[in-house]
Short mmCIF file of N, CA and C in Angstrom, two decimals:
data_model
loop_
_atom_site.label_atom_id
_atom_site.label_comp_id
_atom_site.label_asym_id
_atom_site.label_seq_id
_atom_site.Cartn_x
_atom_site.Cartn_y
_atom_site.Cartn_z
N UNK P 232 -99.49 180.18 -66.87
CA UNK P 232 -98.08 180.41 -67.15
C UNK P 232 -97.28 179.87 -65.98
N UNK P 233 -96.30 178.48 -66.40
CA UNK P 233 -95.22 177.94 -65.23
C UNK P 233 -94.59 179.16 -65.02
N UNK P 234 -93.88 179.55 -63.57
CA UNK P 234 -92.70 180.32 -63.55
C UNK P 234 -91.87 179.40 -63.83
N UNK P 235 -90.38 179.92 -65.02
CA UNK P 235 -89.59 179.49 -65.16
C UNK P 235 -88.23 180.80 -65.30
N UNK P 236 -87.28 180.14 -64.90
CA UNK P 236 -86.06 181.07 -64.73
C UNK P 236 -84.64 180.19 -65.18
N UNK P 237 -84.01 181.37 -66.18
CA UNK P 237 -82.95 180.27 -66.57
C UNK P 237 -81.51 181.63 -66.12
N UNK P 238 -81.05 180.49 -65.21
CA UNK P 238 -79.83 181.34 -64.58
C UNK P 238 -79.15 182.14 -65.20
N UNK P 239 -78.83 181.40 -66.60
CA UNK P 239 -77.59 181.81 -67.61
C UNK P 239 -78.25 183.45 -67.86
N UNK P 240 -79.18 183.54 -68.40
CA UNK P 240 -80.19 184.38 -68.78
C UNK P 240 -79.93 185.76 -68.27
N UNK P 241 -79.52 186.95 -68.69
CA UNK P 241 -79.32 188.18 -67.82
C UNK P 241 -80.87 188.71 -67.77
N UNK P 242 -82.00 188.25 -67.86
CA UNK P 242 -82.97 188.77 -67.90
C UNK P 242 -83.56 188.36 -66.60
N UNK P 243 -83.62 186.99 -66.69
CA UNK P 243 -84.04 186.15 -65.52
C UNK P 243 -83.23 186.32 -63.94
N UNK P 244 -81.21 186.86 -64.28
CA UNK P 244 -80.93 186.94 -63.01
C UNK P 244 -80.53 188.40 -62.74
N UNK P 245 -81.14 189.34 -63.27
CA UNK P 245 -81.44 190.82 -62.92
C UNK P 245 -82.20 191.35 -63.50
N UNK P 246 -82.77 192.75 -63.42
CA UNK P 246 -83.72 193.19 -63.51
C UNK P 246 -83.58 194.12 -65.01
N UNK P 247 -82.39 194.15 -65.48
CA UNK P 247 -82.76 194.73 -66.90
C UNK P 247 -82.24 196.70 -66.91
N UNK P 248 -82.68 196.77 -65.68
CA UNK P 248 -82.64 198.60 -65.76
C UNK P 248 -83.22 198.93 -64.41
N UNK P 249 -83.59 199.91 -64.06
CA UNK P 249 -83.87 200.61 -63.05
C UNK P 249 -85.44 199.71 -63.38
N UNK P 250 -86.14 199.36 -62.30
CA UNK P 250 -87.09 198.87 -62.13
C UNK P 250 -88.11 200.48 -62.34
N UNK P 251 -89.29 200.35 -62.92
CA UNK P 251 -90.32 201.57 -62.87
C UNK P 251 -91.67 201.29 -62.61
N UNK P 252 -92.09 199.34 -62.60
CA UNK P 252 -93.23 199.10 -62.64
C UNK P 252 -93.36 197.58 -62.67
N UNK P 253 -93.65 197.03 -61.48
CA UNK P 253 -93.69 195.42 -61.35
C UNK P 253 -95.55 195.08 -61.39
N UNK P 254 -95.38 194.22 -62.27
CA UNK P 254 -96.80 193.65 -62.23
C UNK P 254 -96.27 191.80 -62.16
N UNK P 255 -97.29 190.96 -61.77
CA UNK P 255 -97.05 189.93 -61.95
C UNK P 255 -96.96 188.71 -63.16
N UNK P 256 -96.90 189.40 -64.20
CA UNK P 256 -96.80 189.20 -65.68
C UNK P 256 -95.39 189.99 -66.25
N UNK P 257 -95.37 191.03 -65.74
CA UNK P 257 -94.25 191.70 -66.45
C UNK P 257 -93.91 192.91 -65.47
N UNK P 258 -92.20 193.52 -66.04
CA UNK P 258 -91.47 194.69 -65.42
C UNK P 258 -91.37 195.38 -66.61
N UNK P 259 -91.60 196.55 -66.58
CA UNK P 259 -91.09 198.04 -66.59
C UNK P 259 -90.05 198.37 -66.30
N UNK P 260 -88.69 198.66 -66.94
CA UNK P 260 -87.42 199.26 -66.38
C UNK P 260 -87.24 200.56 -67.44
N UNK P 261 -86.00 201.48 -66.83
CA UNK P 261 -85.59 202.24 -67.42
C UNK P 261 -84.43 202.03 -67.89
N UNK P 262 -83.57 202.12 -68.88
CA UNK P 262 -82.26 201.38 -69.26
C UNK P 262 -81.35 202.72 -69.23
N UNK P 263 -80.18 202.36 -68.65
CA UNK P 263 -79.10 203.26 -68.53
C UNK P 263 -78.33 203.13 -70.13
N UNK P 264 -78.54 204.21 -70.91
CA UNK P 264 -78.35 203.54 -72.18
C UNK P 264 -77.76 205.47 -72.36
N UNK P 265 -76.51 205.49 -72.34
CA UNK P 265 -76.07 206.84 -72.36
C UNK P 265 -76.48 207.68 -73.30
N UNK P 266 -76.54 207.65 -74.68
CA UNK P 266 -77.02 208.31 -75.75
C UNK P 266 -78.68 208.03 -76.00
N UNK P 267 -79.23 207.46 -75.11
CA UNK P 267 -80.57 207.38 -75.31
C UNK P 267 -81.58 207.43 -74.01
N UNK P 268 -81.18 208.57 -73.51
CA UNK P 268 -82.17 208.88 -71.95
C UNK P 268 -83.92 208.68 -72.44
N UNK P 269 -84.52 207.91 -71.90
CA UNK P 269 -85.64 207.09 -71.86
C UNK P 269 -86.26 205.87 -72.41
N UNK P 270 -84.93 205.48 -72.83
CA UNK P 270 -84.93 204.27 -72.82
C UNK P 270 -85.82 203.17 -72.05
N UNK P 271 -86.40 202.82 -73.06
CA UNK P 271 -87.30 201.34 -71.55
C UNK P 271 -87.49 200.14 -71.97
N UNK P 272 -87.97 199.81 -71.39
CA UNK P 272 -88.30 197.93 -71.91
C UNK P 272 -89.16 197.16 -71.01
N UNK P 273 -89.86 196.55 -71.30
CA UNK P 273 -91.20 195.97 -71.44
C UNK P 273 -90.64 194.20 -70.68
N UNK P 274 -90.17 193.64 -69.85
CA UNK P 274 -90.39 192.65 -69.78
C UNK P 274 -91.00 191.69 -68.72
N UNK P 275 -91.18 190.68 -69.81
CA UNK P 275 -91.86 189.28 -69.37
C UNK P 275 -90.93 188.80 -67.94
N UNK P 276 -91.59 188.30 -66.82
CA UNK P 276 -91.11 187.88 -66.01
C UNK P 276 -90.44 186.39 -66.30
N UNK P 277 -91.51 185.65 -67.00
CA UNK P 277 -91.26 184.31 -66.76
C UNK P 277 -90.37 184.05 -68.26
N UNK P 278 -89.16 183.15 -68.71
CA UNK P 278 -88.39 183.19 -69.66
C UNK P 278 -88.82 182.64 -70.66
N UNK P 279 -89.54 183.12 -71.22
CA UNK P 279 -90.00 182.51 -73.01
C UNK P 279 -89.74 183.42 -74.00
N UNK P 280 -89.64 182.85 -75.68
CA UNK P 280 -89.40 183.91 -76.32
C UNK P 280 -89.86 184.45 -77.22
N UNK P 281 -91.13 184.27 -77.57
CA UNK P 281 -92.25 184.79 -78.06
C UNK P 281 -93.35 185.29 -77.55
N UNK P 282 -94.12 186.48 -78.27
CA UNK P 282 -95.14 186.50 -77.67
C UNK P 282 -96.51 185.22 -77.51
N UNK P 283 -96.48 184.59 -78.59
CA UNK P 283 -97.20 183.30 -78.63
C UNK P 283 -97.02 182.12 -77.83
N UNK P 284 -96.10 182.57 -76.70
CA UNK P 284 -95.93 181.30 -75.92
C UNK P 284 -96.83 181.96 -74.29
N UNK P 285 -97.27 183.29 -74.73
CA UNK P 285 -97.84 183.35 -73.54
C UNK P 285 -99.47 183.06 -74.21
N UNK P 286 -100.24 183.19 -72.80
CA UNK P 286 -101.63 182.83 -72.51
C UNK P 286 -102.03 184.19 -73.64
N UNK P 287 -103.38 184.30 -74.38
CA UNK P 287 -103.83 185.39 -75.13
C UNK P 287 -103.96 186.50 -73.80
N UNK P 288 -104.49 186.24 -72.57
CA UNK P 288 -104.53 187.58 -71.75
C UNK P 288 -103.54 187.97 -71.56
N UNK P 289 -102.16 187.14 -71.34
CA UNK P 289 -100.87 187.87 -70.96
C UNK P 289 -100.16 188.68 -72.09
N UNK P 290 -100.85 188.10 -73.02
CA UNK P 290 -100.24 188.90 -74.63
C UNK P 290 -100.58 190.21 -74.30
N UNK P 291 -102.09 190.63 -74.41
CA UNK P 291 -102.78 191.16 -73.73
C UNK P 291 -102.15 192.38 -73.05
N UNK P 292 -101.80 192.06 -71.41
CA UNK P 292 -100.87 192.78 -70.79
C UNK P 292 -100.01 193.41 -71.47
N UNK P 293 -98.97 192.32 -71.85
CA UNK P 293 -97.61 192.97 -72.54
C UNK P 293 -97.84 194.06 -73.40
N UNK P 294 -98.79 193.71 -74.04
CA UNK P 294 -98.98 195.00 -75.41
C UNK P 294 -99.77 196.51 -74.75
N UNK P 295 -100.44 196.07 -73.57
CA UNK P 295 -100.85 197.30 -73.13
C UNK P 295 -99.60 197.80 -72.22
N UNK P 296 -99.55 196.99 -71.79
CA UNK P 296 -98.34 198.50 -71.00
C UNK P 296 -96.54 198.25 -72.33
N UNK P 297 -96.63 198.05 -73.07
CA UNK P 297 -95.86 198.82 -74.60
C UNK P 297 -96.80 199.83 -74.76
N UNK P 298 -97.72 200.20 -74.92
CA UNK P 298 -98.58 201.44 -75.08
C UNK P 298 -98.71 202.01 -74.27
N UNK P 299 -98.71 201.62 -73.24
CA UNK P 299 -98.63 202.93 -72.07
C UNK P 299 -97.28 203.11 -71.92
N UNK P 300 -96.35 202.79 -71.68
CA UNK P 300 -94.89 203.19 -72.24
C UNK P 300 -94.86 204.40 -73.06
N UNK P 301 -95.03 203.43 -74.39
CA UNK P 301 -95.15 204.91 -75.99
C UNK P 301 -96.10 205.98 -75.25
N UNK P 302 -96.84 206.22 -74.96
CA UNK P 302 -97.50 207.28 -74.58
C UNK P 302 -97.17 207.69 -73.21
N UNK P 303 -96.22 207.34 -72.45
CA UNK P 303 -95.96 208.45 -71.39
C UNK P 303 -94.47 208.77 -72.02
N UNK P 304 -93.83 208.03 -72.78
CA UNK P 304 -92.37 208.65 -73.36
C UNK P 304 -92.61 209.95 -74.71
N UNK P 305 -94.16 209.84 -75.60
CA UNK P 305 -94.07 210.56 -76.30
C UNK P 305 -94.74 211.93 -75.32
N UNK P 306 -95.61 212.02 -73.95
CA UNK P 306 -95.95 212.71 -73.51
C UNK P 306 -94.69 214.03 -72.72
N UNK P 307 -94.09 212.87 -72.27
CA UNK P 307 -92.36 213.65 -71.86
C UNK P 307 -91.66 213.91 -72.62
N UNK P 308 -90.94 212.84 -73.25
CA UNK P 308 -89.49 213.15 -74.18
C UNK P 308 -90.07 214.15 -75.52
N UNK P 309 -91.52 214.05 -76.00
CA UNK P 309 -91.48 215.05 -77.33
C UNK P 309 -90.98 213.84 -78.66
N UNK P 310 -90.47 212.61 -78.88
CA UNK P 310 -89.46 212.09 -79.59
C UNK P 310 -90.23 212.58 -80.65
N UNK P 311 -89.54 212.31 -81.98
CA UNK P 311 -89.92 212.47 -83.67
C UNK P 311 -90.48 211.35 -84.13
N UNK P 312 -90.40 209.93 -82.98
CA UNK P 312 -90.55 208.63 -83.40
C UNK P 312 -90.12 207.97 -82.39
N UNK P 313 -90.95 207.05 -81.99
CA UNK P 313 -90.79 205.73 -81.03
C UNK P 313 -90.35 204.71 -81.87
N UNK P 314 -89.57 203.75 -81.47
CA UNK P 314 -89.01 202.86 -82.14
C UNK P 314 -89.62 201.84 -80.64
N UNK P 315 -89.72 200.41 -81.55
CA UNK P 315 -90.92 199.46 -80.82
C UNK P 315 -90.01 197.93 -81.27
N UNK P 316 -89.77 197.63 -80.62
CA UNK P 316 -88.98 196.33 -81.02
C UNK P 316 -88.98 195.02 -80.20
N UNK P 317 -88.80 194.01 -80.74
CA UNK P 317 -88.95 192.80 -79.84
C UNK P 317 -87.85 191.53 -80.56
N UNK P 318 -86.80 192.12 -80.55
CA UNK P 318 -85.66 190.70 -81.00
C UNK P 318 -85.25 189.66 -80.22
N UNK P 319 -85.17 189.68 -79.41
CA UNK P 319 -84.83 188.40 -78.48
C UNK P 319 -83.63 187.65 -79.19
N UNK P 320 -82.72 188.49 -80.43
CA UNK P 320 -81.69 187.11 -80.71
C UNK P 320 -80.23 187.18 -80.20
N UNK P 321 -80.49 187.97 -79.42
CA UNK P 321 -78.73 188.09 -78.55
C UNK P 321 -79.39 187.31 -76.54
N UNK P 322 -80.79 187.58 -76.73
CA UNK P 322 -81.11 187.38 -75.45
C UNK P 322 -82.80 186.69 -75.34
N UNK P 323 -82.51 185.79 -75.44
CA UNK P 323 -84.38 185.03 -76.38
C UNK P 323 -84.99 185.14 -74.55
N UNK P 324 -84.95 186.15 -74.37
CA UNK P 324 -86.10 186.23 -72.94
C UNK P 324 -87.18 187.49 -73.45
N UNK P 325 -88.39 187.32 -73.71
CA UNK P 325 -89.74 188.15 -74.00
C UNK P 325 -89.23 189.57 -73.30
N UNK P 326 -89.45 190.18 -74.49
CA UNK P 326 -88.79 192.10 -73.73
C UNK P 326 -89.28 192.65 -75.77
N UNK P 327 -89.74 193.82 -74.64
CA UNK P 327 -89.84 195.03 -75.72
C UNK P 327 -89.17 196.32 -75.50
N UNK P 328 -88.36 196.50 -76.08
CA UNK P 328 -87.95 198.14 -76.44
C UNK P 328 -88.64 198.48 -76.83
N UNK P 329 -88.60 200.13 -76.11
CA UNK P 329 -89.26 201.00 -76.48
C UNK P 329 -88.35 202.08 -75.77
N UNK P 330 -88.23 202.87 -77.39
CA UNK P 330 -87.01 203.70 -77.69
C UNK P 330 -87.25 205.40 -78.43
N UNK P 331 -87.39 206.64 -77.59
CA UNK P 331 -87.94 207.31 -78.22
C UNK P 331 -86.38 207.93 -78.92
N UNK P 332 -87.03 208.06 -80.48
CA UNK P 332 -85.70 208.65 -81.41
C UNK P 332 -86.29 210.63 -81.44
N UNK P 333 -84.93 210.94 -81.69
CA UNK P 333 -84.58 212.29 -82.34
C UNK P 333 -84.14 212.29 -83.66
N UNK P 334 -84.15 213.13 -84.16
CA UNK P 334 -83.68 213.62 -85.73
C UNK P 334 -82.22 213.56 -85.40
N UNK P 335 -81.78 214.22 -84.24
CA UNK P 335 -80.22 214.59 -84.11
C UNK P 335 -79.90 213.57 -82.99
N UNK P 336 -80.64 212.18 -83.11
CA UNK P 336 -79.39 210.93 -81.97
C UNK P 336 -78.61 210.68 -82.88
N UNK P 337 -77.50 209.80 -82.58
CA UNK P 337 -76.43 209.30 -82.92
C UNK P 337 -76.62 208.26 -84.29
N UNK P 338 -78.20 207.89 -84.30
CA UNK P 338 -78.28 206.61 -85.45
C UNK P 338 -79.70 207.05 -85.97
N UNK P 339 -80.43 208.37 -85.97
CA UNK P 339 -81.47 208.65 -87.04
C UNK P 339 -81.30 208.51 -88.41
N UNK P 340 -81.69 208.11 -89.14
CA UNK P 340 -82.96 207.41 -89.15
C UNK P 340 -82.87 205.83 -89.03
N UNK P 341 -81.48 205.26 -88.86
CA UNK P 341 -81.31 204.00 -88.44
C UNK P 341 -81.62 203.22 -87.27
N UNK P 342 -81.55 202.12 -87.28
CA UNK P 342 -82.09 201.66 -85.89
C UNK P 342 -80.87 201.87 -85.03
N UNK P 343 -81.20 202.10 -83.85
CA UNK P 343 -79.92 202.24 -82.43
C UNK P 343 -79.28 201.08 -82.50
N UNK P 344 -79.13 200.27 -83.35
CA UNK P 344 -78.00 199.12 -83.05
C UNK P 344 -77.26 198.98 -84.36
N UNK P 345 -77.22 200.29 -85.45
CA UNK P 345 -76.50 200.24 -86.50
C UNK P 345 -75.47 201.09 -86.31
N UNK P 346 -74.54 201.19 -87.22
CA UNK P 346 -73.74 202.05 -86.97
C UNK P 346 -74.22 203.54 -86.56
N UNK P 347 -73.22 204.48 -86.41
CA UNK P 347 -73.93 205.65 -85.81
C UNK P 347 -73.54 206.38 -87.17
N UNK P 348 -74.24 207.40 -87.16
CA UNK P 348 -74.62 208.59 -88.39
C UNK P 348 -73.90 209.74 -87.81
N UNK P 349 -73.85 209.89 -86.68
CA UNK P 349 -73.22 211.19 -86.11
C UNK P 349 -72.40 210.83 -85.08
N UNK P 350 -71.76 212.00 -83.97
CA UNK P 350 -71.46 212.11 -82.79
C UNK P 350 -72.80 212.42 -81.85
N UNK P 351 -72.45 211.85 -80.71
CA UNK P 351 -73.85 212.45 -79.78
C UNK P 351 -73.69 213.90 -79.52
N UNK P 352 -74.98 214.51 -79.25
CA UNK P 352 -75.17 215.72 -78.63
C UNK P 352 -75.07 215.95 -77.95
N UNK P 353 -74.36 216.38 -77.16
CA UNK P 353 -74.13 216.83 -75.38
C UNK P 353 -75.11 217.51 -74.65
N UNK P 354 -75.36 218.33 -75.40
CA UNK P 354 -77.01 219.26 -75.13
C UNK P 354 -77.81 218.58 -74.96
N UNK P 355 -78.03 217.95 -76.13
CA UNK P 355 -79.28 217.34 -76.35
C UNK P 355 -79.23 215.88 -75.49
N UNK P 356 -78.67 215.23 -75.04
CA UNK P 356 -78.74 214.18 -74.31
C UNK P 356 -78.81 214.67 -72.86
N UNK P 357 -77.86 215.74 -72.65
CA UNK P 357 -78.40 216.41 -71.15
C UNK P 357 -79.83 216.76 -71.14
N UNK P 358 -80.62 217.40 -71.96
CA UNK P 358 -81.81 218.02 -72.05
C UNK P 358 -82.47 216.76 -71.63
N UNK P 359 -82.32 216.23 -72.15
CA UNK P 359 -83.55 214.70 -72.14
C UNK P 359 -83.46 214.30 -70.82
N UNK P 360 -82.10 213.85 -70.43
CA UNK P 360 -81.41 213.20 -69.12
C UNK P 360 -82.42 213.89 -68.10
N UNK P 361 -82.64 215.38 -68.05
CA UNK P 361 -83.56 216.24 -66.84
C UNK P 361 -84.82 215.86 -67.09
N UNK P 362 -85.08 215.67 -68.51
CA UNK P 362 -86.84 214.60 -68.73
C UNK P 362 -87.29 213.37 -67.52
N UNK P 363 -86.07 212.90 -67.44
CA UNK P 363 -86.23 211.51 -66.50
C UNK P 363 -86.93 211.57 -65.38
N UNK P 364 -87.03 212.45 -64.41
CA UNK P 364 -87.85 212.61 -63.57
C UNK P 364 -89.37 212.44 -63.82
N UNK P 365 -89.79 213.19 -64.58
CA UNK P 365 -90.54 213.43 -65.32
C UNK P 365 -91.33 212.05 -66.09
N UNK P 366 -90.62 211.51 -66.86
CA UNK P 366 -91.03 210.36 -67.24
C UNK P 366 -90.80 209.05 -66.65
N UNK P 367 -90.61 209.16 -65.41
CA UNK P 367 -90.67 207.94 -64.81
C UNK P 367 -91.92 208.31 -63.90
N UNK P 368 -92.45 209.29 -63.11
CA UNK P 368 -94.27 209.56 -63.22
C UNK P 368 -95.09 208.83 -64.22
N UNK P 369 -94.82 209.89 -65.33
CA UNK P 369 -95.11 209.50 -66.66
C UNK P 369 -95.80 208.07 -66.72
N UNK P 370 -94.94 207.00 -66.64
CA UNK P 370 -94.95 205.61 -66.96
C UNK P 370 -95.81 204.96 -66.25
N UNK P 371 -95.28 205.13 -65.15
CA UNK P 371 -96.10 205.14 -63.82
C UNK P 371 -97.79 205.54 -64.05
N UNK P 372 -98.34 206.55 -63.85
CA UNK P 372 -99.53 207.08 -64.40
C UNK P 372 -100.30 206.62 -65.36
N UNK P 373 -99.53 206.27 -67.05
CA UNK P 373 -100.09 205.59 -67.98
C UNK P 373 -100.23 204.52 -67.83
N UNK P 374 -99.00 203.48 -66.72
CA UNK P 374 -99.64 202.38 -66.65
C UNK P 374 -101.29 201.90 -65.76
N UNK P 375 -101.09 202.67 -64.80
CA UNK P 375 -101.92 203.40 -64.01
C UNK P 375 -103.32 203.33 -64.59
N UNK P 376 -103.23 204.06 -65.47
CA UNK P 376 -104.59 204.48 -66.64
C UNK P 376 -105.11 203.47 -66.96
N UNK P 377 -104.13 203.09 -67.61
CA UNK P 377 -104.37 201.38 -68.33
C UNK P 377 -105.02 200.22 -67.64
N UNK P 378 -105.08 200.60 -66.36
CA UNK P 378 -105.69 199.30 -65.69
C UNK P 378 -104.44 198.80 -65.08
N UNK P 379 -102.97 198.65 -65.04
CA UNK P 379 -102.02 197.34 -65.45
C UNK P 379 -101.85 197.57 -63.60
N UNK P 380 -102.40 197.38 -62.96
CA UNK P 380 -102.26 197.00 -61.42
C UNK P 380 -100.90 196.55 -61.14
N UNK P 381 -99.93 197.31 -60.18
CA UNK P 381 -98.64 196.88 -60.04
C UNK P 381 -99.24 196.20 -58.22
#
């Protein structure tokens, strides 16, 4: 895999979220995403926008720590459902969301980028918000598990 970096790119000239886990294939961030405390995302260092443009081992990577993700966010947050996504069409740089849902967020059972179904919970987004400690270990640890050497 060339390193390549494209300036324009908000992926390539910052880091996405709170950094949680640098490997030399990919970052781990946490996304400041107000109605959705544990928010994360999965990305590729180098700027491509498929998974098929990487090497089969780096595929590899990527998909294991998306699973160690889902499993330290369903170990903390409790969600009803992880939501797992990989669009790249507002931002074609390799990244996975990974998004744990509630029954009572703002866009259940829709995806977080449709309109909203409700008002947010104040409770319930504080509740989670005190999770964060918590699941940034979490992430940490499962990637940990996984082998994914930072």
């Amino acid at each position: 895999m060339s390193a390549s970096v494209v300036p324009a790119c908000e992926l390539c000239a910052g880091d996405g979220g709170e950094v949680l886990w640098q490997h030399p294939v990919f970052r781990v961030v946490l996304v400041d995403e107000a109605d959705y405390p544990g928010f994360c995302r999965v990305i590729c260092h180098e700027h491509v926008k498929e998974m098929t443009d990487l090497a089969p081992a780096q595929r590899t990577l990527m998909a294991n720590a998306v699973w160690a993700v889902e499993a330290a966010l369903r170990e903390v947050m409790q969600p009803e459902k992880v939501n797992l996504a990989t669009l790249g069409n507002m931002t074609p740089h390799l990244h996975w969301h990974v998004i744990p849902r509630f029954t009572d967020d703002r866009h259940f059972p829709s995806p977080v980028w449709a309109e909203p179904r409700r008002p947010a919970d104040a409770a319930s987004i504080a509740a989670r918000r005190a999770l964060l400690p918590q699941l940034r270990e979490a992430v940490r640890r499962q990637l940990d598990a996984a082998g994914l050497t930072a």
